Coordinates of C-alpha atoms and ligand atoms in Angstrom, one line a residue:
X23 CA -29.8 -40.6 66.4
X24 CA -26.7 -42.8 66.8
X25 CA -24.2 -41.6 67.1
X26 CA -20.5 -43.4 66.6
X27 CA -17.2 -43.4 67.8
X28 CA -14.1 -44.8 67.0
X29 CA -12.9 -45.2 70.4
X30 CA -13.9 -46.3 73.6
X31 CA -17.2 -45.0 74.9
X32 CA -17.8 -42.6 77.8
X33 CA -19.4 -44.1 80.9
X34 CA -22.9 -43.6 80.8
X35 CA -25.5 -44.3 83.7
X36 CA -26.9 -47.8 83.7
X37 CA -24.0 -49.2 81.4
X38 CA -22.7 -52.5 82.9
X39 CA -19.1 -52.7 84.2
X40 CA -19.6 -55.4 86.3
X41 CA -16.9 -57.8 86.9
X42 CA -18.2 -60.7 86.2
X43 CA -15.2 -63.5 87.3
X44 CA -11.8 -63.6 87.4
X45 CA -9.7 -61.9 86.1
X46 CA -12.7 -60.5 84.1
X47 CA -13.0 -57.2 82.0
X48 CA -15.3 -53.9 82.5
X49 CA -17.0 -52.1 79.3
X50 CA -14.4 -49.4 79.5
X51 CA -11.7 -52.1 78.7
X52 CA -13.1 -52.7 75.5
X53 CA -11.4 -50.5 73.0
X54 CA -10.9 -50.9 69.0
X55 CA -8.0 -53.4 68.1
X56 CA -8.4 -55.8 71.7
X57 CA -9.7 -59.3 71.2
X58 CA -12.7 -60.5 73.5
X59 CA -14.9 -64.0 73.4
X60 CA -18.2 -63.3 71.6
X61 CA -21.2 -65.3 72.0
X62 CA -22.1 -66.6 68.2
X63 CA -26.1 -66.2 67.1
X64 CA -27.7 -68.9 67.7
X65 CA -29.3 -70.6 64.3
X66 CA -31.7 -73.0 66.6
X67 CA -33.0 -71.8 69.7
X68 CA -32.0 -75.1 71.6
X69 CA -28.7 -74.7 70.4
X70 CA -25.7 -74.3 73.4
X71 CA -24.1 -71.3 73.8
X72 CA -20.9 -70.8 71.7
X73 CA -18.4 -68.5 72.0
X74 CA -15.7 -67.5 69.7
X75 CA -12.5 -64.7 70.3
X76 CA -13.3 -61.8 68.2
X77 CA -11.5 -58.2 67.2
X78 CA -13.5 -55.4 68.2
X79 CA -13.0 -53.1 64.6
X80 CA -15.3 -50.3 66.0
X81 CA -17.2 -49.0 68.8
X82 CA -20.7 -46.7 69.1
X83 CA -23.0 -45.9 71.5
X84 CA -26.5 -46.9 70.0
X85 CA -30.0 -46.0 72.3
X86 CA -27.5 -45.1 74.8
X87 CA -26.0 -48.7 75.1
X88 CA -22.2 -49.1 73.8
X89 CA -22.3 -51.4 70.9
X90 CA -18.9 -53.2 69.2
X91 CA -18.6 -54.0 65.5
X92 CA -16.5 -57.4 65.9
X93 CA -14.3 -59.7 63.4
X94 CA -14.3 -63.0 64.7
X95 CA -10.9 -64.5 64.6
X96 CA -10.2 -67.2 61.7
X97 CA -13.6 -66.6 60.0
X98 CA -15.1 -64.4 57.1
X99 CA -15.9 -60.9 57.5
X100 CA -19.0 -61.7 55.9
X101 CA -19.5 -62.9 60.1
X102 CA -18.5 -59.4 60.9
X103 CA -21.8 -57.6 63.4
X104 CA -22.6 -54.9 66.0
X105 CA -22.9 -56.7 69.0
X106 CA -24.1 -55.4 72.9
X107 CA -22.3 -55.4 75.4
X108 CA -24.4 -59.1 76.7
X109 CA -22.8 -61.1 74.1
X110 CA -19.6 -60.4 75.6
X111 CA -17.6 -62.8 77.8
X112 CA -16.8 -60.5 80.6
X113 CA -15.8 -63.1 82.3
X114 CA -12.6 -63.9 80.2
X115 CA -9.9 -61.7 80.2
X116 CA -9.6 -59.2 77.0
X117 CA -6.0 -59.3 74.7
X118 CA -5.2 -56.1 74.4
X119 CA -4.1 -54.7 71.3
X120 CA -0.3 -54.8 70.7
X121 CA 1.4 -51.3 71.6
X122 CA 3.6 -50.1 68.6
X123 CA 7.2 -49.6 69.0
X124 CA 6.5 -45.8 68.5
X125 CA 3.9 -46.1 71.5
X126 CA 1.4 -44.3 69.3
X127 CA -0.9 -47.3 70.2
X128 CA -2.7 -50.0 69.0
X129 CA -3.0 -52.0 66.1
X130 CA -6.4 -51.1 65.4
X131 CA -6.0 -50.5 61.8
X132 CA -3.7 -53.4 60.7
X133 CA -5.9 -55.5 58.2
X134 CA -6.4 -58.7 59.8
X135 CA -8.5 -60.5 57.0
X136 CA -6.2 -61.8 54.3
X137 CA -7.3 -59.5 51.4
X138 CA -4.9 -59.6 49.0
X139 CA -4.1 -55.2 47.3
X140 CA -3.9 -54.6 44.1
X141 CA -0.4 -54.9 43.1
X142 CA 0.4 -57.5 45.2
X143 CA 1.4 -60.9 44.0
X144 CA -1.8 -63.5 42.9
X145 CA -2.5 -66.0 44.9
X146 CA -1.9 -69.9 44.0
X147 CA -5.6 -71.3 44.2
X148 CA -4.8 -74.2 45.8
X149 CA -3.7 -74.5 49.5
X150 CA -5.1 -71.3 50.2
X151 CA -8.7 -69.7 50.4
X152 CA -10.1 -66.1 50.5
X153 CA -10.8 -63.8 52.9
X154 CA -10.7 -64.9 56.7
X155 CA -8.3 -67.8 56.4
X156 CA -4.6 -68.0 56.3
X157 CA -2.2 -70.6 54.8
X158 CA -2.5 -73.9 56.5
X159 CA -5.6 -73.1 58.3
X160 CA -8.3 -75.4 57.7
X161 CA -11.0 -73.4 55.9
X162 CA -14.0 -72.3 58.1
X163 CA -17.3 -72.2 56.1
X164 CA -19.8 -70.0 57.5
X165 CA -23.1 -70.8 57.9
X166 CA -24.9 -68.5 55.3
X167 CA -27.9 -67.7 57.2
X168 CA -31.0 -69.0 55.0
X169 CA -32.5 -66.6 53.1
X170 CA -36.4 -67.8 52.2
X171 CA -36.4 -67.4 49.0
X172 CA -40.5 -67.6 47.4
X173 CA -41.0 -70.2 44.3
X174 CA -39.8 -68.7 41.1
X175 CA -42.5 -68.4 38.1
X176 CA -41.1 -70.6 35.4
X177 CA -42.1 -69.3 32.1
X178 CA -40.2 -70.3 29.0
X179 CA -40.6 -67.3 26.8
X180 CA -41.2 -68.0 23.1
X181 CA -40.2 -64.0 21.8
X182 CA -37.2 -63.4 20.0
X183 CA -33.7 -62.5 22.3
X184 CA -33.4 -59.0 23.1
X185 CA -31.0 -56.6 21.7
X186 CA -29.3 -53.8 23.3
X187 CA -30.8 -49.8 22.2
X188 CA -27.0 -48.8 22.9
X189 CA -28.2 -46.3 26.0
X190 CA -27.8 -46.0 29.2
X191 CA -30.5 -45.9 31.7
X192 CA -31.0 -42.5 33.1
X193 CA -31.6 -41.8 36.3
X194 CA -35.2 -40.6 38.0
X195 CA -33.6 -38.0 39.7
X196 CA -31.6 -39.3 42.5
X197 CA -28.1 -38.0 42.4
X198 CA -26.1 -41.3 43.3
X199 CA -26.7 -42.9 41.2
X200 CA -24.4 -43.8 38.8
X201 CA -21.3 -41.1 39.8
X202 CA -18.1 -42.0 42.3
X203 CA -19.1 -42.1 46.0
X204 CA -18.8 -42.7 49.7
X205 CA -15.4 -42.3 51.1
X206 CA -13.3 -44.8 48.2
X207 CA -14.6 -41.5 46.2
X208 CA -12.6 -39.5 48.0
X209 CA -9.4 -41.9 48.6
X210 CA -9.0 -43.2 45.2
X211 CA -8.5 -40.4 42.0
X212 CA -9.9 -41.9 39.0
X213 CA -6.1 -41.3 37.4
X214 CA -5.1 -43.9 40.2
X215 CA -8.0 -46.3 39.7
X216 CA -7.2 -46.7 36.1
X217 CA -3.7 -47.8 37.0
X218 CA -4.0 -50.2 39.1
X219 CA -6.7 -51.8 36.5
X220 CA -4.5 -51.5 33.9
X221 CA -1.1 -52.6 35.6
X222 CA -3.1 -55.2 38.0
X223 CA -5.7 -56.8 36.2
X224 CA -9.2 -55.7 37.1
X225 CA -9.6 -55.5 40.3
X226 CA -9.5 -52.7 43.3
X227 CA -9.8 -52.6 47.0
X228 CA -9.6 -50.2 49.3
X229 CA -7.6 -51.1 52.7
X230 CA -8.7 -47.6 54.5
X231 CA -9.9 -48.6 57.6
X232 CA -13.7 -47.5 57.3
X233 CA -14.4 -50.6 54.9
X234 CA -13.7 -52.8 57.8
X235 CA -16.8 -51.7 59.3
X236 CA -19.8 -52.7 57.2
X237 CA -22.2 -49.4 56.4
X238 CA -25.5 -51.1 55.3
X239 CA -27.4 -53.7 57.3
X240 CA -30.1 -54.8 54.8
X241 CA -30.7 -54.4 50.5
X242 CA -34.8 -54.4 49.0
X243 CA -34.2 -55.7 45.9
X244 CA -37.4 -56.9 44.1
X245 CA -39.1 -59.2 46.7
X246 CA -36.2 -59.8 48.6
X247 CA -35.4 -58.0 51.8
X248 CA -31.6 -59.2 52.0
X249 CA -28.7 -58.6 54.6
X250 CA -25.9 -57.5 53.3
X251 CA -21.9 -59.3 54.1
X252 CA -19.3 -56.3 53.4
X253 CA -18.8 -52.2 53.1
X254 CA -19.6 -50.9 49.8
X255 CA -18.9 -47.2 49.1
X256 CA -22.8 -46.6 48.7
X257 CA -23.5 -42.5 49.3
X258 CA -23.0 -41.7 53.1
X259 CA -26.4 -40.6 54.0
X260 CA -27.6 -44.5 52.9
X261 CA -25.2 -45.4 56.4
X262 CA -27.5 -43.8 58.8
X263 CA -31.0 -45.6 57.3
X264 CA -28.4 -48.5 56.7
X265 CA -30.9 -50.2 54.2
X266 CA -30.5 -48.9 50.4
X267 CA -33.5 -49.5 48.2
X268 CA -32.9 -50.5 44.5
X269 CA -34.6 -51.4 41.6
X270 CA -34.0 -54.5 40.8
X271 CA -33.9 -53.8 36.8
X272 CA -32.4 -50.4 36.5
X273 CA -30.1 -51.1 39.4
X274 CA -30.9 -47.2 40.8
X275 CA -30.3 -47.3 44.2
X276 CA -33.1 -45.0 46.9
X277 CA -32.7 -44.1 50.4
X278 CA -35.9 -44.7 51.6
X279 CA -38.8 -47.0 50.3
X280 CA -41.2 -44.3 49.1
X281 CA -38.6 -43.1 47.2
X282 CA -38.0 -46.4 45.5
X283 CA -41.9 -46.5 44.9
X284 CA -41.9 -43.0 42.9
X285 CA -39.1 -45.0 40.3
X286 CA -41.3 -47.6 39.8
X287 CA -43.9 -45.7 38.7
X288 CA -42.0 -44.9 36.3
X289 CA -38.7 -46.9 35.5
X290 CA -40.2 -48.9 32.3
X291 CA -36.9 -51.3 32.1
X292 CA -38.0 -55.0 32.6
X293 CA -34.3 -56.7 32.1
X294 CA -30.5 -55.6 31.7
X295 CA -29.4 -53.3 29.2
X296 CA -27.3 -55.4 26.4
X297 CA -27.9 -58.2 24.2
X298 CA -29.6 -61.1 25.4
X299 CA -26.9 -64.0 24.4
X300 CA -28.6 -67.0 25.7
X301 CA -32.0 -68.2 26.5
X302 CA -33.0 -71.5 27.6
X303 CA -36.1 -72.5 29.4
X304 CA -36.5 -68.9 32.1
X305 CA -33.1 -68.4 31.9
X306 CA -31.6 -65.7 30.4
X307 CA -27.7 -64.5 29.9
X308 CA -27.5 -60.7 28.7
X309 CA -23.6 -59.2 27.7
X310 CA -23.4 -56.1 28.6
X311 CA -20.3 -53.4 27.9
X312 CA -19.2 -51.3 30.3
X313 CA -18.3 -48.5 28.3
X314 CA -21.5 -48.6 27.2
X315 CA -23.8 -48.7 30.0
X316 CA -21.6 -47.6 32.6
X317 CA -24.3 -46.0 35.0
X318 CA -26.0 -49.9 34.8
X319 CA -22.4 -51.6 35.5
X320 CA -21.2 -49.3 38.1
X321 CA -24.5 -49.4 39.9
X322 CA -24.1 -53.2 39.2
X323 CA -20.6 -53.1 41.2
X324 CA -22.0 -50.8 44.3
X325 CA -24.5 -53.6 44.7
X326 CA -22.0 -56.5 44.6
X327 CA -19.1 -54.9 46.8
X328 CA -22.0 -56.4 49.5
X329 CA -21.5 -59.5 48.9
X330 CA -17.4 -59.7 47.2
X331 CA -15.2 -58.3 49.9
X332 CA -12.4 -59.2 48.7
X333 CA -11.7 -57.4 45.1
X334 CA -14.1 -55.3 42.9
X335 CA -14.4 -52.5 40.7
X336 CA -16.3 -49.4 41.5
X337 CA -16.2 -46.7 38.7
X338 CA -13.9 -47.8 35.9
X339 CA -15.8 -50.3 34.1
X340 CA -15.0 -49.7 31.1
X341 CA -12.3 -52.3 30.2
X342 CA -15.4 -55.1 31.5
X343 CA -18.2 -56.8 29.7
X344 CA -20.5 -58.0 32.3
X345 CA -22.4 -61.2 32.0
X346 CA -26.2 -61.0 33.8
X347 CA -27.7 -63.7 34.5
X348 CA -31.8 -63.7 34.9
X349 CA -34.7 -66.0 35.5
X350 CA -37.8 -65.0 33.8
X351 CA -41.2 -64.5 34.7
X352 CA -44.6 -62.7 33.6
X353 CA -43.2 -59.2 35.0
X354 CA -39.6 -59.2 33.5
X355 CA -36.1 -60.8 34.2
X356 CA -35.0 -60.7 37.5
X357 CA -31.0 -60.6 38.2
X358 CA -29.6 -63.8 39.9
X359 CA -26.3 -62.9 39.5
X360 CA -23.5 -61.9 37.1
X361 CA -19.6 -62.3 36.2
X362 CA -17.6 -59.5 34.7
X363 CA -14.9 -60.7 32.5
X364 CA -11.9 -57.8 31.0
X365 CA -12.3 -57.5 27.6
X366 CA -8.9 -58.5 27.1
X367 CA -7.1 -60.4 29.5
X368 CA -2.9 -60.3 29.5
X369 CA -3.3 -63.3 32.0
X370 CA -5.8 -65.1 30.1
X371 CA -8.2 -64.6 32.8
X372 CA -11.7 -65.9 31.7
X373 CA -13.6 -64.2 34.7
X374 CA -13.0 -61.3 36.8
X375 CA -15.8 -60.8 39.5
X376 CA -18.9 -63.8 40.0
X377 CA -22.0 -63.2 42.3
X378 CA -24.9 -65.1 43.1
X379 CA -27.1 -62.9 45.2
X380 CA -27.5 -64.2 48.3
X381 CA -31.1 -64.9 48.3
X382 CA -30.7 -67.5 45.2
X383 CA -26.6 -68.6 46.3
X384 CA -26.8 -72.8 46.8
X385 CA -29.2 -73.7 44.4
X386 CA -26.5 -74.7 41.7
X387 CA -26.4 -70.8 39.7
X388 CA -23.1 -70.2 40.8
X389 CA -22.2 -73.6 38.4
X390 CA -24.4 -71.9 35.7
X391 CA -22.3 -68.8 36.0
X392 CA -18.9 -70.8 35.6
X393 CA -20.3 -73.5 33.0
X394 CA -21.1 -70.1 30.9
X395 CA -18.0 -68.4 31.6
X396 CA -16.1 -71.5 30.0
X397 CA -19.2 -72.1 27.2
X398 CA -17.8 -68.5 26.3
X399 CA -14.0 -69.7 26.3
X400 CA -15.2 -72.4 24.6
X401 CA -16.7 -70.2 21.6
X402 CA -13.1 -67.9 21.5
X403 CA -11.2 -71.0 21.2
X404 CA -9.4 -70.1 24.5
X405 CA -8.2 -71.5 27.7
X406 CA -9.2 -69.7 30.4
X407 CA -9.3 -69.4 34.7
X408 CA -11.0 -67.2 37.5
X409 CA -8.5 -63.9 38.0
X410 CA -7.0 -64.9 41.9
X411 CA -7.8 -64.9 44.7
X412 CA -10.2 -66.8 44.9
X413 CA -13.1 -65.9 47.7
X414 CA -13.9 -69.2 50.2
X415 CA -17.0 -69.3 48.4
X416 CA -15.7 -68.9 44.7
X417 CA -13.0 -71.5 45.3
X418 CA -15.4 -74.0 46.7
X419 CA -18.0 -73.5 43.7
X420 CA -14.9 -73.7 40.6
X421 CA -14.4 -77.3 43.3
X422 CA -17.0 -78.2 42.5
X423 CA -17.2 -77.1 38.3
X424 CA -14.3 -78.4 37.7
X425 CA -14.5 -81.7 39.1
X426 CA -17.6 -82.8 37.7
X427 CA -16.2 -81.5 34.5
X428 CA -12.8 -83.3 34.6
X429 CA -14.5 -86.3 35.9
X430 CA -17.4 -86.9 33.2
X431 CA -14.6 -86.5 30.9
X432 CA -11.9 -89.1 32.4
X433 CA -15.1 -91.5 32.8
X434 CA -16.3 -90.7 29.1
X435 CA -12.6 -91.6 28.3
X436 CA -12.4 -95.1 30.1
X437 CA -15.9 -96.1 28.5
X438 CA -14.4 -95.4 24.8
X439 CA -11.2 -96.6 26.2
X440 CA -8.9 -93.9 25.1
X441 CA -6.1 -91.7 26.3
X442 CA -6.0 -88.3 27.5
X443 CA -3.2 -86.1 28.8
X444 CA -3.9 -82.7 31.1
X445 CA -3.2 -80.6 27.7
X446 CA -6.3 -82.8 25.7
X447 CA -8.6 -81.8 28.8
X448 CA -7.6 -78.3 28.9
X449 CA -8.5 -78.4 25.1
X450 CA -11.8 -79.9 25.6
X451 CA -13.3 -77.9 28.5
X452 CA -11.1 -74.4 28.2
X453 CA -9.9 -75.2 31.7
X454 CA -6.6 -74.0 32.3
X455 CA -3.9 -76.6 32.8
X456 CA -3.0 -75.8 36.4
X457 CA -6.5 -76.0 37.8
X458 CA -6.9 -79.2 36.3
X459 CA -3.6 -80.0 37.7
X460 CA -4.8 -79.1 40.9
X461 CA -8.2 -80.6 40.8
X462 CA -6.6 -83.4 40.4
X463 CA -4.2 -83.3 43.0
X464 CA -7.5 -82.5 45.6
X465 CA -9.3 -85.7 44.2
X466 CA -5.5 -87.8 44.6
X467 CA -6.3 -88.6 41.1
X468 CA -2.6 -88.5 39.9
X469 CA -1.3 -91.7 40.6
X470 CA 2.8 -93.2 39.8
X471 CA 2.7 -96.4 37.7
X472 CA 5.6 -97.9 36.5
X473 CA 7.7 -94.6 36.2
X474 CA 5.1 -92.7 35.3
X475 CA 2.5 -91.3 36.4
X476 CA -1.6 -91.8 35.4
X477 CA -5.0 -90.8 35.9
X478 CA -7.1 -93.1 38.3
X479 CA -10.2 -92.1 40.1
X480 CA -11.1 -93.9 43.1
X481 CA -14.6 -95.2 43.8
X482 CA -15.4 -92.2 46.3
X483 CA -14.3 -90.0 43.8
X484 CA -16.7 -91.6 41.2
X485 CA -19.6 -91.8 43.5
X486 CA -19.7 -88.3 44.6
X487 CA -19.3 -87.6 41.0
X488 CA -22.7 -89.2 40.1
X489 CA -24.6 -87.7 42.9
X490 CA -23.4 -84.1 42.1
X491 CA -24.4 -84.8 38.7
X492 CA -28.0 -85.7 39.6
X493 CA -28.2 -82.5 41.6
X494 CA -27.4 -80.5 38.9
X495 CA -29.4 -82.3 35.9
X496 CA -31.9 -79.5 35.9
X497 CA -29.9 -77.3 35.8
X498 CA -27.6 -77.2 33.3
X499 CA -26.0 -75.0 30.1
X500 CA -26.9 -76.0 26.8
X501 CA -24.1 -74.6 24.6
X502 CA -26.6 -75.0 21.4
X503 CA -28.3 -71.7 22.9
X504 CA -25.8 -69.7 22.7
X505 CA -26.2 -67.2 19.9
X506 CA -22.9 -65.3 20.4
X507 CA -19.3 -64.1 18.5
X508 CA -16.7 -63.0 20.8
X509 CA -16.6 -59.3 20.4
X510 CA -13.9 -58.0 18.9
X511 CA -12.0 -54.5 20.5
X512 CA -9.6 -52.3 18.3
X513 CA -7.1 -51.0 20.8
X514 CA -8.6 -47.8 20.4
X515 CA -11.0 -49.2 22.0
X516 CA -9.2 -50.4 24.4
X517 CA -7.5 -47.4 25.8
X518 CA -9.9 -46.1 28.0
X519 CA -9.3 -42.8 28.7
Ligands
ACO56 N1 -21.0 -73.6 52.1 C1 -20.6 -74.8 51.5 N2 -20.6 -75.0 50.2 C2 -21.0 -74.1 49.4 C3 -21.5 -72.8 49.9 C4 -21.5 -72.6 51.3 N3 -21.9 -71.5 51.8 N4 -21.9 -72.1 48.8 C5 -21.7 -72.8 47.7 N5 -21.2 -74.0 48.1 C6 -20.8 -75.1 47.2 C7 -22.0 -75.9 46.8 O1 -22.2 -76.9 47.7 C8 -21.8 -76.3 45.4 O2 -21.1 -77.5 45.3 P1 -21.9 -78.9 44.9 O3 -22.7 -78.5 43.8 O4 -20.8 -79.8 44.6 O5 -22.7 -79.2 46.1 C9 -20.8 -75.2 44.8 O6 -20.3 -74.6 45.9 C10 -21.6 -74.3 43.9 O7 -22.8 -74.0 44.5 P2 -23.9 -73.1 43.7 O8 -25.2 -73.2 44.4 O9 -23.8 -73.4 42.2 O10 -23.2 -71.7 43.9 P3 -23.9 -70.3 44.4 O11 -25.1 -70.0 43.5 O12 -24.2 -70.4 45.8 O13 -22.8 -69.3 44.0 C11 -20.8 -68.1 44.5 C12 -21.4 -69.5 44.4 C13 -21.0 -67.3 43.2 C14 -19.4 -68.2 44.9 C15 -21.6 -67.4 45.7 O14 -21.3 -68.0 46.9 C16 -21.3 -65.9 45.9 O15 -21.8 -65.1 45.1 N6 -20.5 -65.6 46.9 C17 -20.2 -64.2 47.2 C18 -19.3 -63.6 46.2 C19 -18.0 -64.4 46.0 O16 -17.4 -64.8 47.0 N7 -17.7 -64.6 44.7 C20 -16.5 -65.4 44.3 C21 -15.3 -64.5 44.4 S1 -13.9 -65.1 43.5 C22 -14.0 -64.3 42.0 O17 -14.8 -63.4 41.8 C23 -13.1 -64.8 40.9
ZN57 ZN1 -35.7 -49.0 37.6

């Protein structure tokens, strides 16, 4: 079994401490908090060996070898892996971590990813990215390793929308699912966790040291064998298989695959509980209320703590309606990925949490996701924005929305040969005046003629703006397939306790 520790390893027979240059560094050296050089996996095998200066957050001893969970410097945690002791530059000498004033130590608990806690102040979107990056910094974009991903079956289903029964799924047995866990469990009451949601927004996060080290390697959902980015507070005894097993229409989560087998046998449910909103060729939007099927949306939020390191909720979902979004196919709707939105936002928020899951991210769904979030503003008669901050990911993808949005309009404007301010674009597409504003500013749109200033896109701008635009003409939202009234919440309702 492995066994882990949080500290430096003992010395075992046949564990290299060579020396290996000048001034160079032995196994024993490497301790939580210093920094060493870390060779990156290779994507191609012909590729030269690279090394980048990583933060070793953790060390174990697995099949008698020491292993290190590093944080490379300057990029996302979702980068964050258990390396041996041979991808380490030996050769280099280590940074130790800083000893405190009180000589207690290291720093090996100080959070070094920019992970913004509840309570503190939001973050402008523009300027500065999510996780892994600090002011200034030019953004580092991992490589997402590719995920094959088989041919979805494209149906286009001719039966009526489905409505929600009003229950919950029940669990098969297994008692995780659905109730607080892990170690958050344990460090947040639920008292505290309704707090911060109320006083903060939506959003929690733990910063105890044990979500630094992620606690599952790989998800089966449906087909789809998937490795996972971030901790998620998932029931301890999942850590030591390190894979979780869920259905990927109840959202019940197994420990082992046999287990997972037994539910299907039985687990009936072919799509998300809720009302299906939208349908349109196999895709299919279904609202969901999280005071209603809270075992669904906290199973939901388990499974996307993966994947969102940066803010999510884990058990108080009740002030959230949750947005699923599904292809369809002979055998049911498969989940591609979902936003939450609070069901009543003091900061006119429009979106709280969006996920594509990894195996279908970069095939334009993320752009569904936000074109639907806004089709939904749209139908309130509301401006709205993604609640801050913004993941490297997220801010790239509302990019992207947002300036094929702003730019179809400005070019539908020059070809009627109108007008329009900021506050008339806002109007039209629910965008919220500063992220226009700073879309702008990103495309150097805004432009000072004769003491004032206008609206001029250069030919770049315009260009890139049409080959977006053919990329996603498959894929698109049709608003007239929307069959949906903004729900309405007494503030009864709205109290949550
Ligand atoms: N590298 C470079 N560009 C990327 C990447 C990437 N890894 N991923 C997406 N993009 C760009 C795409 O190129 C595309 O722009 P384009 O159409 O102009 O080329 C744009 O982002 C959107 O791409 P989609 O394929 O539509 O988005 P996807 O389905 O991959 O989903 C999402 C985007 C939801 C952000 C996904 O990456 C994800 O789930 N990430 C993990 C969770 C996360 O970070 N969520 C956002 C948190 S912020 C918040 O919740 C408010
Ligand atoms: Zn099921």
């Amino acid at each position: 079994m492995t066994q882990r520790f949080s500290a430096s390893p003992s010395p075992r027979p046949g564990t290299p401490t060579h020396r290996a240059g000048t001034p160079g560094t032995t196994a024993l050296e490497i301790v939580v908090g210093c920094k060493v050089f870390v060779e990156v996996k290779k994507e191609k095998k012909d590729e030269a060996r690279e090394f980048r200066k990583a933060e070793i957050l953790s060390v174990r001893t697995h099949n008698d070898k020491p292993e290190y969970y590093v944080h490379f410097v300057e990029f996302n945690k979702r980068l964050d892996e258990w390396v041996g002791l041979e991808r380490i530059d030996l050769a280099k000498e280590i940074e130790r971590p800083a000893k405190k004033r009180n000589g207690k130590g290291g720093n090996q608990f100080r959070d070094s990813d920019t992970s913004s806690r509840v309570g503190s102040p939001l973050r402008e979107v523009t300027g500065r990215s999510g996780v892994g990056t600090t002011v200034g910094q030019k953004r580092k974009i991992s490589a997402l390793e590719d995920i094959p991903t088989p041919n979805a079956k494209a149906t286009t289903p001719s039966t009526p929308l489905v409505e929600a029964t009003g229950e919950d799924y029940e669990d098969g047995g297994t008692p995780g699912n659905g109730t607080p866990l892990g170690p958050l469990a344990a460090t947040f009451s639920k008292e505290q966790e309704i707090e911060r949601l109320r006083t903060s927004g939506s959003m929690t996060q733990s910063h105890s040291e044990i979500s630094r080290v992620k606690n599952l390697e790989r998800i089966h959902f449906g087909e789809y064998d998937v490795d996972t980015w971030y901790f998620s507070p998932y029931p301890q005894e999942y850590s030591d298989a390190a894979v979780v097993y869920i259905c990927e229409f109840c959202l019940f989560h197994y420990i082992s695959e046999r287990q997972l087998r037994r539910h299907l046998q039985k687990c009936t449910v072919r799509h998300p509980p809720g009302n299906e909103i939208y349908r349109c060729d196999d895709i299919s939007f279904f609202e969901i209320d999280g005071n209603k099927q809270k075992t669904y949306c906290r199973n939901l939020c388990l499974l996307s703590k993966l994947f969102l390191d940066h803010k999510t909720l884990y058990y108080d979902v009740d002030p959230f309606l949750f947005y699923i979004m599904c292809q369809q196919d002979e055998f049911g709707c498969h989940m591609i990925g979902y936003f939450s939105k609070e069901k009543e936002s003091t900061e006119g928020y429009n979106l709280a949490c969006i996920l594509t899951l990894p195996q279908h991210q970069r095939k334009g769904f993320g752009r569904l996701l936000i074109a639907f979030s806004y089709e939904l503003s749209k139908k309130e008669g509301k401006v709205g924005s993604p609640e801050k901050p913004l993941s490297d990911l997220g801010l790239l993808s509302y990019r992207s929305y947002w300036t094929e949005v702003i730019v179809e309009l400005l070019l539908e404007m020059k070809e009627l040969n109108e007008d329009i301010t900021i506050e008339d674009i806002s109007a039209r597409t629910s965008i919220a005046t500063t992220d226009i504003l700073q879309t702008l500013q990103s495309l150097c749109a805004i432009k000072p003629y004769k003491g004032q200033q206008i609206l001029c896109l250069s030919d770049g701008v315009i260009a890139s703006y049409h080959k977006t635009k053919e990329k996603h003409k498959n894929r698109r939202i049709d608003e007239s397939f929307l069959k949906w009234t903004p729900p309405h919440f007494t503030s009864n309702q709205l109290r949550y306790i």
